[in-house]
CSV table of C-alpha atoms in Angstrom, one decimal:
chain,number,residue,atom,x,y,z
P,6,MET,CA,-10.8,-14.5,-14.7
P,7,ALA,CA,-12.4,-16.7,-12.4
P,8,ALA,CA,-10.3,-20.5,-11.4
P,9,ALA,CA,-9.9,-22.9,-13.8
P,10,ASP,CA,-12.4,-24.9,-12.1
P,11,GLU,CA,-15.5,-22.8,-11.1
P,12,PRO,CA,-18.3,-23.6,-13.8
P,13,SER,CA,-18.5,-21.4,-16.9
P,14,PRO,CA,-20.6,-18.7,-17.3
P,15,VAL,CA,-23.4,-20.5,-19.4
P,16,ALA,CA,-23.5,-22.8,-16.6
P,17,LEU,CA,-23.5,-19.9,-14.0
P,18,ARG,CA,-25.9,-17.6,-15.5
P,19,SER,CA,-29.7,-18.1,-14.0
P,20,GLU,CA,-33.0,-16.8,-16.1
P,21,ARG,CA,-34.3,-16.7,-12.6
P,22,MET,CA,-32.2,-13.7,-11.2
P,23,MET,CA,-31.8,-12.4,-14.6
P,24,ARG,CA,-36.0,-11.8,-14.5
P,25,PHE,CA,-35.4,-9.6,-10.6
P,26,PHE,CA,-32.3,-7.4,-12.0
P,27,GLU,CA,-33.7,-6.6,-15.1
P,28,VAL,CA,-36.6,-5.0,-13.0
P,29,ALA,CA,-34.1,-4.1,-9.9
P,30,PHE,CA,-31.6,-2.2,-12.7
P,31,THR,CA,-34.9,-0.6,-14.4
P,32,ARG,CA,-35.8,1.1,-11.7
P,33,SER,CA,-32.2,2.2,-10.8
P,34,PHE,CA,-32.2,3.4,-14.3
P,35,ALA,CA,-35.6,5.2,-14.7
P,36,ALA,CA,-34.5,7.4,-10.5
P,37,SER,CA,-31.8,8.8,-13.3
P,38,PHE,CA,-33.1,9.0,-16.5
P,39,THR,CA,-36.2,10.4,-18.3
P,40,ALA,CA,-35.6,7.9,-21.1
P,41,LEU,CA,-33.5,5.2,-22.9
P,42,ARG,CA,-34.2,6.1,-26.9
P,43,VAL,CA,-33.0,3.7,-30.0
P,44,ALA,CA,-32.6,5.5,-33.1
P,45,ARG,CA,-35.8,4.2,-35.5
P,46,TRP,CA,-32.8,3.9,-37.6
P,47,GLY,CA,-30.5,2.2,-35.2
P,48,LEU,CA,-32.1,-1.0,-34.1
P,49,PRO,CA,-30.4,-4.0,-33.8
P,50,ALA,CA,-30.2,-6.3,-36.9
P,51,ALA,CA,-29.3,-9.2,-36.0
P,52,PRO,CA,-28.8,-12.2,-38.1
P,53,GLU,CA,-31.1,-14.9,-36.9
P,54,GLY,CA,-29.5,-18.6,-35.9
P,55,ARG,CA,-25.8,-17.5,-35.9
P,56,PRO,CA,-24.3,-15.8,-32.0
P,57,ALA,CA,-23.5,-11.7,-32.1
P,58,ILE,CA,-21.3,-10.3,-30.8
P,59,ILE,CA,-22.2,-6.8,-29.5
P,60,LEU,CA,-19.3,-4.8,-29.8
P,61,MET,CA,-20.2,-0.9,-27.3
P,62,ASN,CA,-18.0,2.2,-26.7
P,63,HIS,CA,-17.8,2.3,-23.2
P,64,PRO,CA,-18.9,6.2,-22.1
P,65,GLY,CA,-20.1,6.1,-18.5
P,66,TRP,CA,-20.6,4.2,-15.1
P,67,TRP,CA,-24.8,3.0,-16.4
P,68,ASP,CA,-23.0,1.2,-20.0
P,69,GLY,CA,-23.5,-2.3,-17.6
P,70,VAL,CA,-26.5,-1.3,-16.3
P,71,LEU,CA,-28.1,-0.5,-20.3
P,72,VAL,CA,-26.6,-3.5,-21.4
P,73,MET,CA,-29.1,-5.8,-19.2
P,74,LEU,CA,-31.7,-2.9,-20.5
P,75,LEU,CA,-30.8,-3.0,-24.1
P,76,MET,CA,-30.1,-7.4,-24.0
P,77,ARG,CA,-34.0,-7.6,-22.6
P,78,ARG,CA,-35.3,-5.2,-24.3
P,79,PHE,CA,-34.3,-7.1,-28.4
P,80,PHE,CA,-32.4,-10.2,-27.4
P,81,ARG,CA,-34.7,-11.3,-24.8
P,82,GLU,CA,-34.8,-15.4,-26.3
P,83,ARG,CA,-30.6,-14.8,-26.7
P,84,PRO,CA,-28.9,-15.7,-23.7
P,85,GLY,CA,-26.3,-12.4,-22.6
P,86,PHE,CA,-23.0,-13.1,-21.7
P,87,THR,CA,-20.5,-10.4,-20.8
P,88,PRO,CA,-16.6,-10.0,-19.5
P,89,MET,CA,-16.2,-7.3,-16.7
P,90,ASP,CA,-12.5,-7.2,-14.8
P,91,ALA,CA,-12.1,-10.5,-12.6
P,92,ALA,CA,-10.9,-7.8,-9.1
P,93,ALA,CA,-13.8,-6.3,-9.6
P,94,LEU,CA,-16.4,-8.9,-10.3
P,95,GLU,CA,-15.1,-10.7,-7.0
P,96,LYS,CA,-17.5,-7.5,-5.0
P,97,TYR,CA,-20.1,-8.2,-6.9
P,98,ARG,CA,-19.7,-12.3,-6.8
P,99,PHE,CA,-23.8,-12.5,-8.1
P,100,MET,CA,-23.1,-10.5,-11.4
P,101,LYS,CA,-21.4,-14.5,-11.9
P,102,ARG,CA,-25.7,-15.5,-12.4
P,103,LEU,CA,-26.2,-12.5,-15.0
P,104,GLY,CA,-24.4,-13.7,-17.5
P,105,VAL,CA,-21.1,-12.1,-16.5
P,106,PHE,CA,-17.5,-14.0,-16.8
P,107,GLY,CA,-14.4,-12.3,-15.1
P,108,VAL,CA,-11.0,-11.1,-17.2
P,109,GLU,CA,-7.8,-10.8,-15.6
P,110,GLN,CA,-6.7,-7.1,-16.3
P,111,ASN,CA,-3.6,-6.8,-18.2
P,112,THR,CA,-1.8,-10.1,-18.5
P,113,ALA,CA,-1.1,-13.1,-21.8
P,114,ARG,CA,-3.0,-15.0,-18.9
P,115,GLY,CA,-6.3,-13.0,-18.8
P,116,ALA,CA,-6.1,-12.3,-22.5
P,117,VAL,CA,-6.3,-16.0,-23.3
P,118,ARG,CA,-9.0,-16.8,-20.7
P,119,PHE,CA,-10.6,-14.5,-21.7
P,120,LEU,CA,-10.9,-15.6,-25.6
P,121,GLN,CA,-11.1,-19.2,-24.1
P,122,THR,CA,-14.2,-18.9,-22.6
P,123,ALA,CA,-15.6,-15.9,-25.2
P,124,LYS,CA,-15.4,-19.0,-27.6
P,125,GLN,CA,-17.2,-21.7,-25.1
P,126,VAL,CA,-20.0,-18.4,-24.6
P,127,LEU,CA,-20.7,-17.9,-28.7
P,128,GLU,CA,-20.4,-21.7,-29.4
P,129,ASP,CA,-24.5,-21.6,-28.9
P,130,PRO,CA,-25.7,-19.7,-32.0
P,131,ARG,CA,-28.5,-18.3,-29.7
P,132,HIS,CA,-25.8,-16.4,-27.7
P,133,THR,CA,-24.7,-12.7,-27.6
P,134,LEU,CA,-21.8,-11.7,-26.1
P,135,TRP,CA,-21.8,-8.2,-24.9
P,136,MET,CA,-18.1,-6.6,-24.3
P,137,ASN,CA,-16.5,-2.8,-24.5
P,138,ALA,CA,-14.9,-2.2,-27.5
P,139,PRO,CA,-12.4,-0.2,-26.2
P,140,GLY,CA,-11.7,-2.2,-22.9
P,141,ARG,CA,-11.7,0.9,-21.0
P,142,PHE,CA,-13.2,4.2,-20.6
P,143,ALA,CA,-13.2,6.1,-23.0
P,144,ASP,CA,-15.4,9.7,-24.7
P,145,VAL,CA,-17.4,9.5,-27.6
P,146,ARG,CA,-14.6,12.0,-29.4
P,147,GLU,CA,-12.2,10.8,-28.9
P,148,ARG,CA,-10.7,9.5,-32.7
P,149,PRO,CA,-9.2,7.2,-33.4
P,150,ILE,CA,-12.0,5.1,-31.5
P,151,PRO,CA,-10.0,3.0,-29.3
P,152,LEU,CA,-10.3,-0.7,-29.9
P,153,ALA,CA,-8.2,-3.6,-26.9
P,154,PRO,CA,-6.2,-5.4,-28.8
P,155,GLY,CA,-8.8,-8.8,-28.1
P,156,VAL,CA,-11.3,-7.4,-30.4
P,157,THR,CA,-9.9,-8.0,-33.3
P,158,ARG,CA,-9.4,-11.5,-32.5
P,159,LEU,CA,-12.8,-12.3,-31.9
P,160,PRO,CA,-13.6,-13.1,-35.7
P,161,GLU,CA,-11.6,-15.9,-35.0
P,162,ILE,CA,-13.3,-17.6,-32.9
P,163,ALA,CA,-16.8,-17.0,-34.4
P,164,PRO,CA,-16.3,-18.1,-38.0
P,165,ALA,CA,-19.7,-17.9,-38.2
P,166,GLY,CA,-21.1,-15.1,-36.2
P,167,ALA,CA,-21.8,-11.6,-36.4
P,168,ILE,CA,-20.9,-7.9,-34.6
P,169,LEU,CA,-23.7,-5.4,-34.0
P,170,PRO,CA,-21.7,-2.5,-33.6
P,171,VAL,CA,-23.2,0.2,-30.7
P,172,ALA,CA,-22.4,3.8,-29.6
P,173,ILE,CA,-23.6,4.2,-26.8
P,174,GLU,CA,-24.0,8.4,-25.4
P,175,TYR,CA,-25.6,10.1,-22.5
P,176,THR,CA,-26.5,13.6,-22.2
P,177,HIS,CA,-29.1,16.2,-20.2
P,178,TRP,CA,-29.9,19.0,-22.0
P,179,THR,CA,-31.1,21.7,-19.8
P,180,GLU,CA,-33.1,19.3,-17.7
P,181,LYS,CA,-30.9,17.0,-14.0
P,182,ARG,CA,-31.9,14.0,-15.6
P,183,GLY,CA,-30.9,12.3,-18.4
P,184,GLU,CA,-31.5,10.5,-21.6
P,185,ALA,CA,-29.5,7.6,-22.7
P,186,LEU,CA,-29.0,7.5,-27.0
P,187,VAL,CA,-28.8,4.6,-28.2
P,188,ALA,CA,-28.4,3.3,-31.8
P,189,PHE,CA,-26.8,-0.1,-33.2
P,190,GLY,CA,-24.9,-0.1,-36.8
P,191,PRO,CA,-26.0,-3.1,-39.8
P,192,PRO,CA,-24.2,-6.6,-38.5
P,193,LEU,CA,-20.7,-7.1,-39.6
P,194,ASP,CA,-19.9,-10.6,-40.8
P,195,CYS,CA,-17.4,-12.2,-39.2
P,196,GLY,CA,-16.2,-14.7,-41.9
P,197,ALA,CA,-15.8,-12.1,-44.2
P,198,LEU,CA,-13.7,-10.6,-41.3
P,199,LEU,CA,-11.3,-13.5,-41.1
P,200,ALA,CA,-11.0,-13.0,-44.2
P,201,LEU,CA,-8.8,-9.4,-43.4
P,202,GLU,CA,-5.2,-10.0,-42.5
P,203,ARG,CA,-5.7,-8.0,-38.7
P,204,ALA,CA,-4.6,-4.6,-39.6
P,205,PRO,CA,-6.9,-4.4,-42.0
P,206,ARG,CA,-9.1,-6.3,-40.0
P,207,THR,CA,-9.0,-3.6,-36.9
P,208,GLU,CA,-10.2,-1.0,-39.5
P,209,ALA,CA,-12.7,-2.1,-40.7
P,210,ILE,CA,-14.3,-3.0,-36.9
P,211,ARG,CA,-13.5,0.6,-36.4
P,212,ALA,CA,-14.5,2.1,-39.2
P,213,ALA,CA,-17.7,0.5,-38.6
P,214,HIS,CA,-18.3,1.8,-35.1
P,215,THR,CA,-17.3,5.2,-36.0
P,216,ALA,CA,-20.1,5.7,-38.6
């Protein structure tokens, strides 16, 4: 993660940079895919006036681009933030201006600082936190669906928020250029999840994501 004295991702995020890379990422996506399809029955239904955690699976490299496209299509008025491996982020420091913040992988210190930063982001009811549920690349057919340990803690840092599960898949069918398929699930109330012990809370989140 970034150094302790570095400005927060909220302070670093630039709407001007977001607009620039929205165009760049749209062109990049269009060069490799014929369509981004969001199921009519799976449109996002994030509760207004509450912070939202957008919890996605992680099937491929294109997920980061997809976050930008979905964020700007469905949540344009709600600033979005997303964690990324701190070492990788240092190679692409411009992404800090896009609401991306670094997370030190596989350490207790990194886990603690991730939760601290996520809590800071989610204190604003307009904000959205976009993150990959498994914390690693995972095949869409893997069962049970993997969840990173920190996912279970998210309701604790944002009890007034909601979790929106998202399923992503990429397919080429019979064509050279592929399609990205997306569906959002019904929101999970963080307050209700917080009433559960951590083990059943994890299973409730996993069941919603699987569905």
